[in-house]
mmCIF file of C-alpha atoms and ligand atoms in Angstrom:
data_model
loop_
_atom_site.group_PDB
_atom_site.id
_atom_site.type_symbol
_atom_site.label_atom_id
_atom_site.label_comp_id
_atom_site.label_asym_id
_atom_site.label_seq_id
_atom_site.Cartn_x
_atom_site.Cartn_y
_atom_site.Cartn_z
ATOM 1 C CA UNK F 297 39.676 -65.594 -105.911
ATOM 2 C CA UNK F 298 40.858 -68.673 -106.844
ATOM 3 C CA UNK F 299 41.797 -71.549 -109.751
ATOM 4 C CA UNK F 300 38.880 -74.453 -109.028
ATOM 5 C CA UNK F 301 38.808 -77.948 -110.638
ATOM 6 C CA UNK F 302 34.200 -78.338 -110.482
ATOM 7 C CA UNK F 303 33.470 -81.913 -111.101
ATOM 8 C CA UNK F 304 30.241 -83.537 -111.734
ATOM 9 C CA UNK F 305 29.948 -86.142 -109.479
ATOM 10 C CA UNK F 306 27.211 -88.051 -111.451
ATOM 11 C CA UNK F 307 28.796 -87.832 -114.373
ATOM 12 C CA UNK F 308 32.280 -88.969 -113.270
ATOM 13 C CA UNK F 309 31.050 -91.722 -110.895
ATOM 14 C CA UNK F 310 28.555 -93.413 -113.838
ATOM 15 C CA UNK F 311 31.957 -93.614 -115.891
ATOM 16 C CA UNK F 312 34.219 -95.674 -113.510
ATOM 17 C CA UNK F 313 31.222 -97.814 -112.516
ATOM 18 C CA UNK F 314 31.037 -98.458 -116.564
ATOM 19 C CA UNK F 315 34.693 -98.833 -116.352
ATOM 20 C CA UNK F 316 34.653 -101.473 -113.490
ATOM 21 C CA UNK F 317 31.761 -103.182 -114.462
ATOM 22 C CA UNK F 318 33.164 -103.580 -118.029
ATOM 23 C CA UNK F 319 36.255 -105.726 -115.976
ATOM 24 C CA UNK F 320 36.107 -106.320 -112.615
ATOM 25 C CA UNK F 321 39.595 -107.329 -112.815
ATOM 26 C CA UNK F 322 40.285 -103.860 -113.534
ATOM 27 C CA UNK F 323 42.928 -102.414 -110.460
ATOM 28 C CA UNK F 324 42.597 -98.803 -110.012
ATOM 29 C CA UNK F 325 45.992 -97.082 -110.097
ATOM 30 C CA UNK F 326 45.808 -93.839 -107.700
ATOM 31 C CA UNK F 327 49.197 -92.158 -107.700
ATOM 32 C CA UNK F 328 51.130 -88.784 -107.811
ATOM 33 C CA UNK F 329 48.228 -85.487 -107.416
ATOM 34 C CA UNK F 330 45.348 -88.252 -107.262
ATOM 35 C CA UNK F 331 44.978 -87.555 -111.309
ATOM 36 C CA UNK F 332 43.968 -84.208 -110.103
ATOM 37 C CA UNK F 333 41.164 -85.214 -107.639
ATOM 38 C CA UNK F 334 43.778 -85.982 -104.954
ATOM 39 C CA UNK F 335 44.796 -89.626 -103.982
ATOM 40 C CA UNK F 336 42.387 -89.532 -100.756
ATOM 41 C CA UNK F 337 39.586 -88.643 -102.620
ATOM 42 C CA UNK F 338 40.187 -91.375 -105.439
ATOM 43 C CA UNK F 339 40.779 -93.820 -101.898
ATOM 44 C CA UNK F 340 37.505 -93.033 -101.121
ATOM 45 C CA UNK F 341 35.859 -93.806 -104.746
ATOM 46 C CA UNK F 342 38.069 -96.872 -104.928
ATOM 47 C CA UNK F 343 36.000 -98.179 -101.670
ATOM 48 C CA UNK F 344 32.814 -97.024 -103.167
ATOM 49 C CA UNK F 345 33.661 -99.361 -106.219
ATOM 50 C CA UNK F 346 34.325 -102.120 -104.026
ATOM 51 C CA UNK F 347 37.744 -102.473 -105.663
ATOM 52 C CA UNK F 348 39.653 -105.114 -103.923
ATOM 53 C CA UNK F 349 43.172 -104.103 -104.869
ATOM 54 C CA UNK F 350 44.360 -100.628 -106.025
ATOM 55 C CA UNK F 351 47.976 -99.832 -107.078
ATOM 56 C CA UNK F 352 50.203 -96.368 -105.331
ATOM 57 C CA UNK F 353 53.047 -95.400 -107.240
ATOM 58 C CA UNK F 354 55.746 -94.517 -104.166
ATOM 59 C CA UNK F 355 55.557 -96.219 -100.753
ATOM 60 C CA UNK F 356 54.776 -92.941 -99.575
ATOM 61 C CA UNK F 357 51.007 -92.728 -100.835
ATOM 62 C CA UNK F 358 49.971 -95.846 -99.223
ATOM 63 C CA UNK F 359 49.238 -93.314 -96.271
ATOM 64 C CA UNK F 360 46.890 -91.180 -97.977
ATOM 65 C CA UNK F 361 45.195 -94.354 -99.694
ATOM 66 C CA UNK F 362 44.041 -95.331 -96.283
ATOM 67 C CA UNK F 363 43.649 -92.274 -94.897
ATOM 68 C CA UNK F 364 41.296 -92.153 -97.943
ATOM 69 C CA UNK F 365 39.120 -95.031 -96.604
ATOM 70 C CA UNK F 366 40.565 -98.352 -98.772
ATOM 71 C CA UNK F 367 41.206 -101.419 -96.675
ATOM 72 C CA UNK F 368 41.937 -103.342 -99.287
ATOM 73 C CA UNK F 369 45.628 -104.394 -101.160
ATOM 74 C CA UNK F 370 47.631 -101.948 -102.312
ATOM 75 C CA UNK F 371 50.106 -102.784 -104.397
ATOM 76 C CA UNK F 372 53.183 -100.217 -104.617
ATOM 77 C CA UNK F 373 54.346 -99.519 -108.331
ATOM 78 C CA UNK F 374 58.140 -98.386 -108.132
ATOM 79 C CA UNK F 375 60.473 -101.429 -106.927
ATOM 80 C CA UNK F 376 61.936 -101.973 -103.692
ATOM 81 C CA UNK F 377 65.654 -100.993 -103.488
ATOM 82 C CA UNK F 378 67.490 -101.590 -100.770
ATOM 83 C CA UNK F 379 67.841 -99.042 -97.979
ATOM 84 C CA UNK F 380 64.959 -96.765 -98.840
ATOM 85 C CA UNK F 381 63.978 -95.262 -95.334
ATOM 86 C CA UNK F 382 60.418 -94.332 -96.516
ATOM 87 C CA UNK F 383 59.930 -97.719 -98.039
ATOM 88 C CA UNK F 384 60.748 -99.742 -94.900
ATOM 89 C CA UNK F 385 58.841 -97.458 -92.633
ATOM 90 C CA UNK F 386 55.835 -98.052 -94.672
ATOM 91 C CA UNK F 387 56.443 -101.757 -94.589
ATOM 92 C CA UNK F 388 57.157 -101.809 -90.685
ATOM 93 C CA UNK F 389 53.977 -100.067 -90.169
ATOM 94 C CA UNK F 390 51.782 -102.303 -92.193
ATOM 95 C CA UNK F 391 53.662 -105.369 -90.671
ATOM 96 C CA UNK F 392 52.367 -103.749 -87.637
ATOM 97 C CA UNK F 393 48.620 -103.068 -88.496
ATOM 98 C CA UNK F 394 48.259 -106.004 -90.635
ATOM 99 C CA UNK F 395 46.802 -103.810 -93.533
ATOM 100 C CA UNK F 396 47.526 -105.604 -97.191
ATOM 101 C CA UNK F 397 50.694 -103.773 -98.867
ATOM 102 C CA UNK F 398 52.214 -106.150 -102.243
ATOM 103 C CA UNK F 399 55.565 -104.897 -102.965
ATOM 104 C CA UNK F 400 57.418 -104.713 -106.931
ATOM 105 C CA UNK F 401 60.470 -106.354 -107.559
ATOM 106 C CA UNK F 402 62.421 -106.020 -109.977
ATOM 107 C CA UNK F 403 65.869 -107.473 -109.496
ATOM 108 C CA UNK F 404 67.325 -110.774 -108.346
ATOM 109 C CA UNK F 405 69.494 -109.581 -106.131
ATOM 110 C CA UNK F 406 66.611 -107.470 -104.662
ATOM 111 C CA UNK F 407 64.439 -110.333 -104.471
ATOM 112 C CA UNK F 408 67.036 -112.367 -102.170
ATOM 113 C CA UNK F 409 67.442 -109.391 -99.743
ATOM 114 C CA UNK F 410 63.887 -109.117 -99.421
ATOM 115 C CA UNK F 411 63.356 -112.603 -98.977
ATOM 116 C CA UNK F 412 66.062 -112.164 -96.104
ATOM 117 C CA UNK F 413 64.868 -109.177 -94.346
ATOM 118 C CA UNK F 414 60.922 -109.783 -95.203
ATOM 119 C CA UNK F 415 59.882 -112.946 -95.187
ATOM 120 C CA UNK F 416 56.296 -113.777 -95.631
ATOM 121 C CA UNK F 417 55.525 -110.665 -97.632
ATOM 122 C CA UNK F 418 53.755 -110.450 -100.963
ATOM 123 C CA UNK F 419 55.432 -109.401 -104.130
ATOM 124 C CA UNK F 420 54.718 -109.221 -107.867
ATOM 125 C CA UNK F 421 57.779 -109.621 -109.861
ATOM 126 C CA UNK F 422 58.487 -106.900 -112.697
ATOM 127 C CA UNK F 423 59.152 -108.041 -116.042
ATOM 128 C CA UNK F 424 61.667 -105.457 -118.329
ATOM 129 C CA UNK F 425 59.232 -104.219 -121.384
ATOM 130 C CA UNK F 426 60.139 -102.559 -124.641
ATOM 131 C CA UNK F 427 60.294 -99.552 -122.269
ATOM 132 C CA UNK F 428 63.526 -100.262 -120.997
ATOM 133 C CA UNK F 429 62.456 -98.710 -117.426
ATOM 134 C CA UNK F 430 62.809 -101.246 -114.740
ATOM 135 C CA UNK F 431 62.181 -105.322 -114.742
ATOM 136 C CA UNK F 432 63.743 -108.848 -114.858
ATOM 137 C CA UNK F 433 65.513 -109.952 -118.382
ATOM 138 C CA UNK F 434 63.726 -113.527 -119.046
ATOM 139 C CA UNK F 435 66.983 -115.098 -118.697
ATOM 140 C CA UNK F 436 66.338 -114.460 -115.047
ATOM 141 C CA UNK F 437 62.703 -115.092 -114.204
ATOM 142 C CA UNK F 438 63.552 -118.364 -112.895
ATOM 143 C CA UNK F 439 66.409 -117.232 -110.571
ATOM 144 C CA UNK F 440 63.838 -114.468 -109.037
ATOM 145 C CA UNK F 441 61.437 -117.439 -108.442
ATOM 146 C CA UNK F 442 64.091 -119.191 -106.914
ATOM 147 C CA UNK F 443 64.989 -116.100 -104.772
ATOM 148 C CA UNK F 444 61.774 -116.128 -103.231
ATOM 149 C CA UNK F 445 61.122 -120.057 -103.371
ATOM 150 C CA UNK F 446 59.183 -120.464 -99.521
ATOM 151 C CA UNK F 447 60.010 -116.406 -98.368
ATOM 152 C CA UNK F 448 58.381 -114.470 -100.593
ATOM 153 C CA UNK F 449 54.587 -114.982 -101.718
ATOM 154 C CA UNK F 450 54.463 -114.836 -105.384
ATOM 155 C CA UNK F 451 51.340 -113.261 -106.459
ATOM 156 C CA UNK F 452 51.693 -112.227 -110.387
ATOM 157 C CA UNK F 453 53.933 -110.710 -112.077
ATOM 158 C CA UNK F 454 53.513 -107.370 -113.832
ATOM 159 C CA UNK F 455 54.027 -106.505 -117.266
ATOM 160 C CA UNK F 456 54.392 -102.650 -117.876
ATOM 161 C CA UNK F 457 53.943 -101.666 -121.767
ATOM 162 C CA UNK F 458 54.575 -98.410 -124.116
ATOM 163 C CA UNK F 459 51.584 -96.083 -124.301
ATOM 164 C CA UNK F 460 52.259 -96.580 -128.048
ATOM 165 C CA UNK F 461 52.756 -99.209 -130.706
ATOM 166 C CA UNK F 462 51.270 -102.933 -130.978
ATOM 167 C CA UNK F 463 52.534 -104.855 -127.896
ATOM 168 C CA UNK F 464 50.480 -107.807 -127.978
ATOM 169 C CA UNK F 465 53.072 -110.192 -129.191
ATOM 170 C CA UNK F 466 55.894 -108.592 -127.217
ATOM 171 C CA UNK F 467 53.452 -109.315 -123.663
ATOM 172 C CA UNK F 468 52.350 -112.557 -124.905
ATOM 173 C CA UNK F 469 56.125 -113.624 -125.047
ATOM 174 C CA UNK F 470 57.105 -111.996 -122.157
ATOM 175 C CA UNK F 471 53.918 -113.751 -119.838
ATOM 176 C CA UNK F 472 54.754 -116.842 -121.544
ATOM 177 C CA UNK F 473 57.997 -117.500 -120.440
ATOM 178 C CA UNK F 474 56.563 -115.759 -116.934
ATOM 179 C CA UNK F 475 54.296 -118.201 -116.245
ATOM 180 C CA UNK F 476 56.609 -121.225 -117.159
ATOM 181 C CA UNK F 477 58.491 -119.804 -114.014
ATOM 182 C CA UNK F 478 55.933 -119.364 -111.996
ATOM 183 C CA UNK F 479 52.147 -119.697 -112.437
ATOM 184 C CA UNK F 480 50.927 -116.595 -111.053
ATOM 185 C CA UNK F 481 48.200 -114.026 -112.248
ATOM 186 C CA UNK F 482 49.518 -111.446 -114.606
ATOM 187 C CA UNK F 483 49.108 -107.186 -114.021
ATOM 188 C CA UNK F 484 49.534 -105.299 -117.382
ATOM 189 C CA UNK F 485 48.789 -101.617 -118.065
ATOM 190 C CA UNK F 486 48.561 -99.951 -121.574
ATOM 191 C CA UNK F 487 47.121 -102.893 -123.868
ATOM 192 C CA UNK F 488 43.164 -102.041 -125.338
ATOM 193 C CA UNK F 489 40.332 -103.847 -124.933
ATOM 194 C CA UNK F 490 40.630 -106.601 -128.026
ATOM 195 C CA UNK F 491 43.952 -107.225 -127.171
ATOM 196 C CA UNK F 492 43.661 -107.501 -123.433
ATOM 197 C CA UNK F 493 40.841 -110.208 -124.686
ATOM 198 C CA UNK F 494 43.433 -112.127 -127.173
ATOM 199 C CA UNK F 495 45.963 -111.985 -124.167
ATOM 200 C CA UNK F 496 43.220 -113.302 -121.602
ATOM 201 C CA UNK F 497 42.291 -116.035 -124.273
ATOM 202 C CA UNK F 498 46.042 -117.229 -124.716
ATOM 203 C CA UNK F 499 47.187 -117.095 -120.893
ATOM 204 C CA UNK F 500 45.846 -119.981 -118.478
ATOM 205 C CA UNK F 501 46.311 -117.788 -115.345
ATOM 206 C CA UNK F 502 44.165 -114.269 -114.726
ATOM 207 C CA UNK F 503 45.012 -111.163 -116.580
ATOM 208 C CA UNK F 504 44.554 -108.481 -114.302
ATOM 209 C CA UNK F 505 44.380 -104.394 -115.728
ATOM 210 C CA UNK F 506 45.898 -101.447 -113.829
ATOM 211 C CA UNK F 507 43.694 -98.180 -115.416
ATOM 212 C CA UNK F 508 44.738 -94.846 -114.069
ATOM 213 C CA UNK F 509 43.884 -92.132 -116.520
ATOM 214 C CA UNK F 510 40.596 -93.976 -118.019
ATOM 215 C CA UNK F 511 38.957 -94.897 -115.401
ATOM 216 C CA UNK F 512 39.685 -91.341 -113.099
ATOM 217 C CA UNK F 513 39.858 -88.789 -116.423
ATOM 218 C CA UNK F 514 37.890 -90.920 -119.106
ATOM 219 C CA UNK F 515 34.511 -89.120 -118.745
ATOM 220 C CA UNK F 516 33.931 -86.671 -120.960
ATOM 221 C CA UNK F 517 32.509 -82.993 -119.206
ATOM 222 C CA UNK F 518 32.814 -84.935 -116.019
ATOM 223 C CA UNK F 519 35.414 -82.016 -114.822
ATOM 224 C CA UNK F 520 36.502 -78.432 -115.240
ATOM 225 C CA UNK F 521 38.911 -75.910 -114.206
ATOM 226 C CA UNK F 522 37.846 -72.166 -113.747
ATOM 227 C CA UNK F 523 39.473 -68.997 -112.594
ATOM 228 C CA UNK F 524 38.678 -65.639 -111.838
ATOM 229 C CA UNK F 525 39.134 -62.223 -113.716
ATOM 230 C CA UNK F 526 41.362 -59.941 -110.673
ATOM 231 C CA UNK F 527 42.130 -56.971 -112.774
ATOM 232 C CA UNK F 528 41.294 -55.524 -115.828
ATOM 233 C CA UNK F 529 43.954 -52.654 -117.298
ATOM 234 C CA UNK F 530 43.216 -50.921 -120.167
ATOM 235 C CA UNK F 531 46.671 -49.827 -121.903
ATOM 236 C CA UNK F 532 47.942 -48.202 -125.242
ATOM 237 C CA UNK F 533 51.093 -48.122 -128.047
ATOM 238 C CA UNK F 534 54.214 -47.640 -126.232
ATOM 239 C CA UNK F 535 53.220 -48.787 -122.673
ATOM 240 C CA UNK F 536 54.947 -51.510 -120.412
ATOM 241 C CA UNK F 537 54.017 -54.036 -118.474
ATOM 242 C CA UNK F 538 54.490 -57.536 -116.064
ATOM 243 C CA UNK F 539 57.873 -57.818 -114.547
ATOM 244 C CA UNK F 540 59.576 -58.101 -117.533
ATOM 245 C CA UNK F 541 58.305 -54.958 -118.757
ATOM 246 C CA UNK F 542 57.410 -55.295 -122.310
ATOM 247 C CA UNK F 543 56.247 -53.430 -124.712
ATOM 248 C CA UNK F 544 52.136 -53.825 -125.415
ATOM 249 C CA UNK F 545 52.178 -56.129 -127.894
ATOM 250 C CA UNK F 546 49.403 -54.509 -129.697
ATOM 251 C CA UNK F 547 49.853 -51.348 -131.567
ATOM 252 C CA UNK F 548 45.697 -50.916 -131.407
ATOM 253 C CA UNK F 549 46.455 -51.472 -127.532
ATOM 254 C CA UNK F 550 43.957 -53.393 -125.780
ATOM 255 C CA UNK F 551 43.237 -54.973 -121.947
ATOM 256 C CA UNK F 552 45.922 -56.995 -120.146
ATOM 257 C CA UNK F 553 43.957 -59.058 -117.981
ATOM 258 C CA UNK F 554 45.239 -60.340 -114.603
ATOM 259 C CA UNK F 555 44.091 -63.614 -113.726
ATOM 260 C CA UNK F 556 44.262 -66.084 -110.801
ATOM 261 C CA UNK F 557 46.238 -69.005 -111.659
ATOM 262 C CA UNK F 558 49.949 -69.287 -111.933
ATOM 263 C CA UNK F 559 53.096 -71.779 -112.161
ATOM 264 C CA UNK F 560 52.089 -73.153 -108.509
ATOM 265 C CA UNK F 561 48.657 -74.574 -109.855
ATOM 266 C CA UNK F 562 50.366 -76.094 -112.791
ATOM 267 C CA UNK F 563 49.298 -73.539 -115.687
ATOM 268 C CA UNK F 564 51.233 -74.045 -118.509
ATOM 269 C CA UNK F 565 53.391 -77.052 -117.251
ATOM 270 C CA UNK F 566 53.950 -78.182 -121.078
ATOM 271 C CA UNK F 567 56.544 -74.926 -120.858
ATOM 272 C CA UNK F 568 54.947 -71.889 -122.550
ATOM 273 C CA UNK F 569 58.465 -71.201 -124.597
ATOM 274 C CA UNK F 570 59.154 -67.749 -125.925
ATOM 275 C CA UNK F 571 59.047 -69.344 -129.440
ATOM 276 C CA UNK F 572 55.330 -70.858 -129.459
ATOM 277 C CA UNK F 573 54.692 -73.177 -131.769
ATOM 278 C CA UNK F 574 54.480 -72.151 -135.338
ATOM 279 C CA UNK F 575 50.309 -72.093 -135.560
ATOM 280 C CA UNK F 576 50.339 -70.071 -132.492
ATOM 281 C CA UNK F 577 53.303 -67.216 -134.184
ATOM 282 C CA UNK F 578 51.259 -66.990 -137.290
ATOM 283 C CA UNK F 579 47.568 -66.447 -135.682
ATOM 284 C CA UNK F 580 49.280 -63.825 -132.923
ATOM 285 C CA UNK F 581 51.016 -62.122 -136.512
ATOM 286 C CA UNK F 582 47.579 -62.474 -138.522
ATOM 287 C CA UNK F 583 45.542 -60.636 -135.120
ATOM 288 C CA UNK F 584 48.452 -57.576 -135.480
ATOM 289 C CA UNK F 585 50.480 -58.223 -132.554
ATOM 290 C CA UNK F 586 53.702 -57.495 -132.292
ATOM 291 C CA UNK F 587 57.008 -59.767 -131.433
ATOM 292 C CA UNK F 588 54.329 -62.813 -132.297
ATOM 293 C CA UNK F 589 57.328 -65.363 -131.742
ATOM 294 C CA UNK F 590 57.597 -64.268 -128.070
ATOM 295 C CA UNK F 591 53.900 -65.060 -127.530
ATOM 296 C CA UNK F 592 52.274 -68.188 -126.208
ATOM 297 C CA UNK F 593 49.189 -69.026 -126.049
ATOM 298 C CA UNK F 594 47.887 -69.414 -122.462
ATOM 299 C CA UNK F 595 45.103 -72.098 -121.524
ATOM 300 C CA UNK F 596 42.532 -68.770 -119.984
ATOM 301 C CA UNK F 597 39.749 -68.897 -122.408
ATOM 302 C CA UNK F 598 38.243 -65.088 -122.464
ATOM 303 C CA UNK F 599 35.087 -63.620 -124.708
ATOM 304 C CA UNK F 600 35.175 -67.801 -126.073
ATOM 305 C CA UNK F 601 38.846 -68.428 -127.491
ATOM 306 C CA UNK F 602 42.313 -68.994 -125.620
ATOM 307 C CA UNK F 603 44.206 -65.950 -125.356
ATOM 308 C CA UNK F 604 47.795 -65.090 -125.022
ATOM 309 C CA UNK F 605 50.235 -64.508 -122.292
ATOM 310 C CA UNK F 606 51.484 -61.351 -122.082
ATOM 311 C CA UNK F 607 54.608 -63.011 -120.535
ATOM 312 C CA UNK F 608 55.389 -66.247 -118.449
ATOM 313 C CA UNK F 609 52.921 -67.315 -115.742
ATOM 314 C CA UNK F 610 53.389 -65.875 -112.287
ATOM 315 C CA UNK F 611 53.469 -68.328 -109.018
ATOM 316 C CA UNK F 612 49.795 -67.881 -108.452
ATOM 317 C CA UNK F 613 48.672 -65.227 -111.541
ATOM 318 C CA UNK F 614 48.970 -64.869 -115.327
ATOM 319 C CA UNK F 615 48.958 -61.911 -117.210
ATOM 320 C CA UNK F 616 46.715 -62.476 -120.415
ATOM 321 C CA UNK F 617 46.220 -60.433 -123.637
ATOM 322 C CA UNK F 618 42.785 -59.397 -124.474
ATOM 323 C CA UNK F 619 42.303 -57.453 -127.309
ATOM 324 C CA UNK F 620 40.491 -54.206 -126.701
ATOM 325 C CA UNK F 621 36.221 -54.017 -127.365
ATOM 326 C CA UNK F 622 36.045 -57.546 -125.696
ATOM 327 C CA UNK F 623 34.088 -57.340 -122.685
ATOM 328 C CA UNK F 624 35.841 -58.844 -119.792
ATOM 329 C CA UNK F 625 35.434 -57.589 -115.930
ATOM 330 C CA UNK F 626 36.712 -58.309 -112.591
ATOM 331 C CA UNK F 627 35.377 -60.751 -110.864
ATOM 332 C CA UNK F 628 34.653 -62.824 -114.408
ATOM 333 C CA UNK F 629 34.787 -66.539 -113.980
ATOM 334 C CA UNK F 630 36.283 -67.720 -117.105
ATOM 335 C CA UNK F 631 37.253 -70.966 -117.988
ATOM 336 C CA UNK F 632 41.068 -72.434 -118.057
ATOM 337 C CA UNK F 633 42.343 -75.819 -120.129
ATOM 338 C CA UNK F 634 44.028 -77.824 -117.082
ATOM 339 C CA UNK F 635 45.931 -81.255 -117.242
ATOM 340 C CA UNK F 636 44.752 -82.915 -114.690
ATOM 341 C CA UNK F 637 47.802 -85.066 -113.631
ATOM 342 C CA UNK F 638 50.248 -81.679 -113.407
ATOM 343 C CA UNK F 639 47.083 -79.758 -111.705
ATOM 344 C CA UNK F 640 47.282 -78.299 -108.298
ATOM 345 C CA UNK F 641 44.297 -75.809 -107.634
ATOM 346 C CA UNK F 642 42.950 -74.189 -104.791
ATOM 347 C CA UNK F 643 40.072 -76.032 -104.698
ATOM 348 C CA UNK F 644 37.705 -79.231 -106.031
ATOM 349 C CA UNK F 645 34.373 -78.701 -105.914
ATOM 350 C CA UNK F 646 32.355 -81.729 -106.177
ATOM 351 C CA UNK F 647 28.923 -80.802 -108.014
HETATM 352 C C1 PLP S 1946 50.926 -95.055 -113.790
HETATM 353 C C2 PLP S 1946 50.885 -96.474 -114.122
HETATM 354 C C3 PLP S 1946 49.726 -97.029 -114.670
HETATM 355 C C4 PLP S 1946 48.507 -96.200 -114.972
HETATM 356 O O1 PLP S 1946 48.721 -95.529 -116.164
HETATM 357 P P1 PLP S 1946 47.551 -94.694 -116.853
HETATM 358 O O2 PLP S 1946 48.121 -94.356 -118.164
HETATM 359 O O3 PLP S 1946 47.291 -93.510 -115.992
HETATM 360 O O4 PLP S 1946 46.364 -95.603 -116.939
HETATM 361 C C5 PLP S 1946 49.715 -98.366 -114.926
HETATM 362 N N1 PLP S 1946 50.783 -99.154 -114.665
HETATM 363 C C6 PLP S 1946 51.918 -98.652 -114.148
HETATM 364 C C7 PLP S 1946 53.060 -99.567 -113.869
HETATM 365 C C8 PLP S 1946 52.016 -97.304 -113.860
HETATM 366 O O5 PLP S 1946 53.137 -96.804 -113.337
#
């Protein structure tokens, strides 16, 4: 049996048309395991939302993008460095079709050699954030404008901000002195609604918004992960088991419960540590298990609570602790706590 993501189409369609028609000038950002619908599928939804630009992280999704169906721009996240064999292909073959690719770029020097080898393409230019990740200093907007005076096509630049914190004042400076060197749109991620509004108020060019977990993960019960119950073992005091062989970690005993979904489908990417946190030592203690600080608690929900690994998370199985008098059986579909983004299972089922 297998680990299955179920999603209710209605449900998870009405939010990103509330999400889109909220701001049309809202850019969907499909990248890495498609948020956990896969980036083909979310290609296909972007097309049903008549987006007209969505945003890829790597140069190597804009494949599945259009195998997904869009026709439309897509603008690639990371910036171009030189000598990247997967970026160039990418931009050979949509020199060749003609289909809409807008490349980052995030350093003067990278700007002129683009400007050399690609002339004609569109680029945004990056602008370095509070997040110190990647992005032109101000002191050098105007020589990246300069780099692609006539070469490069100019078409915004992008502003990426911290997840947390008030950044309102750090992007209004920052598009400011943008749009003094060039007057082009600007593409921010990660400021909220009001101050997306204040921004869009102050700045005379558009404000465009890249949404990736909102829009694709925003609706609540629109999704779900199951799995299935494979085994059921009843065992006592004293007995081993898993491949680490330890000790039951009940002296009552009770039902180790073998269940499908393991490292491979992304259970327990936030590292299930021996230690657990705290909260999670002191309810395993309080139920009367033993060696509580080498227990985590796993994300299989059995008999209605979360219940604990008997020991790390196979490739494609877990091993969970059941205490004895619930009533679990094989073939049980039970419910599992996924993150989307880090999910992988063995199938989406679209309800
Ligand atoms: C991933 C990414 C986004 C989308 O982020 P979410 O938090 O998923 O909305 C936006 N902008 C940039 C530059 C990104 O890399």
């Amino acid at each position: 049996m297998s680990l299955v993501m179920h999603v209710d189409t209605a449900a998870w369609r009405s939010h990103q048309d509330a999400v889109l028609a909220g701001d049309r000038l809202t850019v969907p950002v499909i990248k890495g395991n498609g948020y956990g619908f896969g980036l083909e599928r979310l290609a296909g939804e972007a097309a049903r939302l008549t987006a007209d630009v969505v945003a890829v992280g790597t140069a190597g999704e804009v494949a599945a993008v259009r195998a997904g169906g869009f026709t439309g721009d897509v603008v690639v996240l990371t910036p171009w460095r030189p000598g990247d064999p997967i970026v160039e292909q990418m931009l050979d073959e949509a020199a060749q079709s003609g289909s809409g690719v807008i490349m980052t770029v995030s350093r003067v020097a990278d700007a002129q050699a683009l400007a050399e080898s690609r002339p004609g393409l569109r680029v945004i230019l990056e602008v370095l954030t509070s997040m110190l990740r990647f992005g032109l200093a101000p002191q050098e907007f105007r020589h990246a404008v300069t780099a692609c005076q006539d070469r490069l096509e100019i078409v915004g630049w992008t502003i990426h901000l911290p997840m947390t914190g008030e950044h309102l004042q750090e992007a209004t400076d920052l598009a400011t002195s943008a749009v003094a060197a060039c007057r082009a749109p600007l593409w921010v991620s990660h400021l909220d609604d009001d101050e997306l509004d204040v921004l869009r108020h102050r700045m005379p060019v558009t404000v465009r918004r890249r949404v990736g977990t909102h829009l694709w993960l925003g609706g609540t019960d629109a999704y779900r992960y199951t799995s299935s119950v494979t085994d059921v073992h009843q065992v006592s005091r004293g007995e081993r088991v898993g491949y680490w062989q330890r000790a039951v970690p009940d002296p009552r005993g009770g039902q180790v419960v073998v269940v499908d979904g393991g490292t491979s489908h992304g259970v327990a990417m936030s590292a299930p540590t021996p230690g657990a946190s705290v909260r999670q030592q002191l309810t395993a203690a309080a139920g009367g298990l033993l060696n509580a600080s080498r227990l985590a608690l796993s994300p299989f929900s059995v008999g209605g609570r979360k219940r604990f690994f008997v020991e790390p998370p196979h490739m494609q199985a877990s091993l969970v602790w059941v205490p004895g008098g619930v009533s679990v059986a094989v073939g049980d579909e039970i419910d599992v706590t996924m993150r989307a983004t880090t999910a992988t299972p063995d199938a989406i089922v679209l309800e």
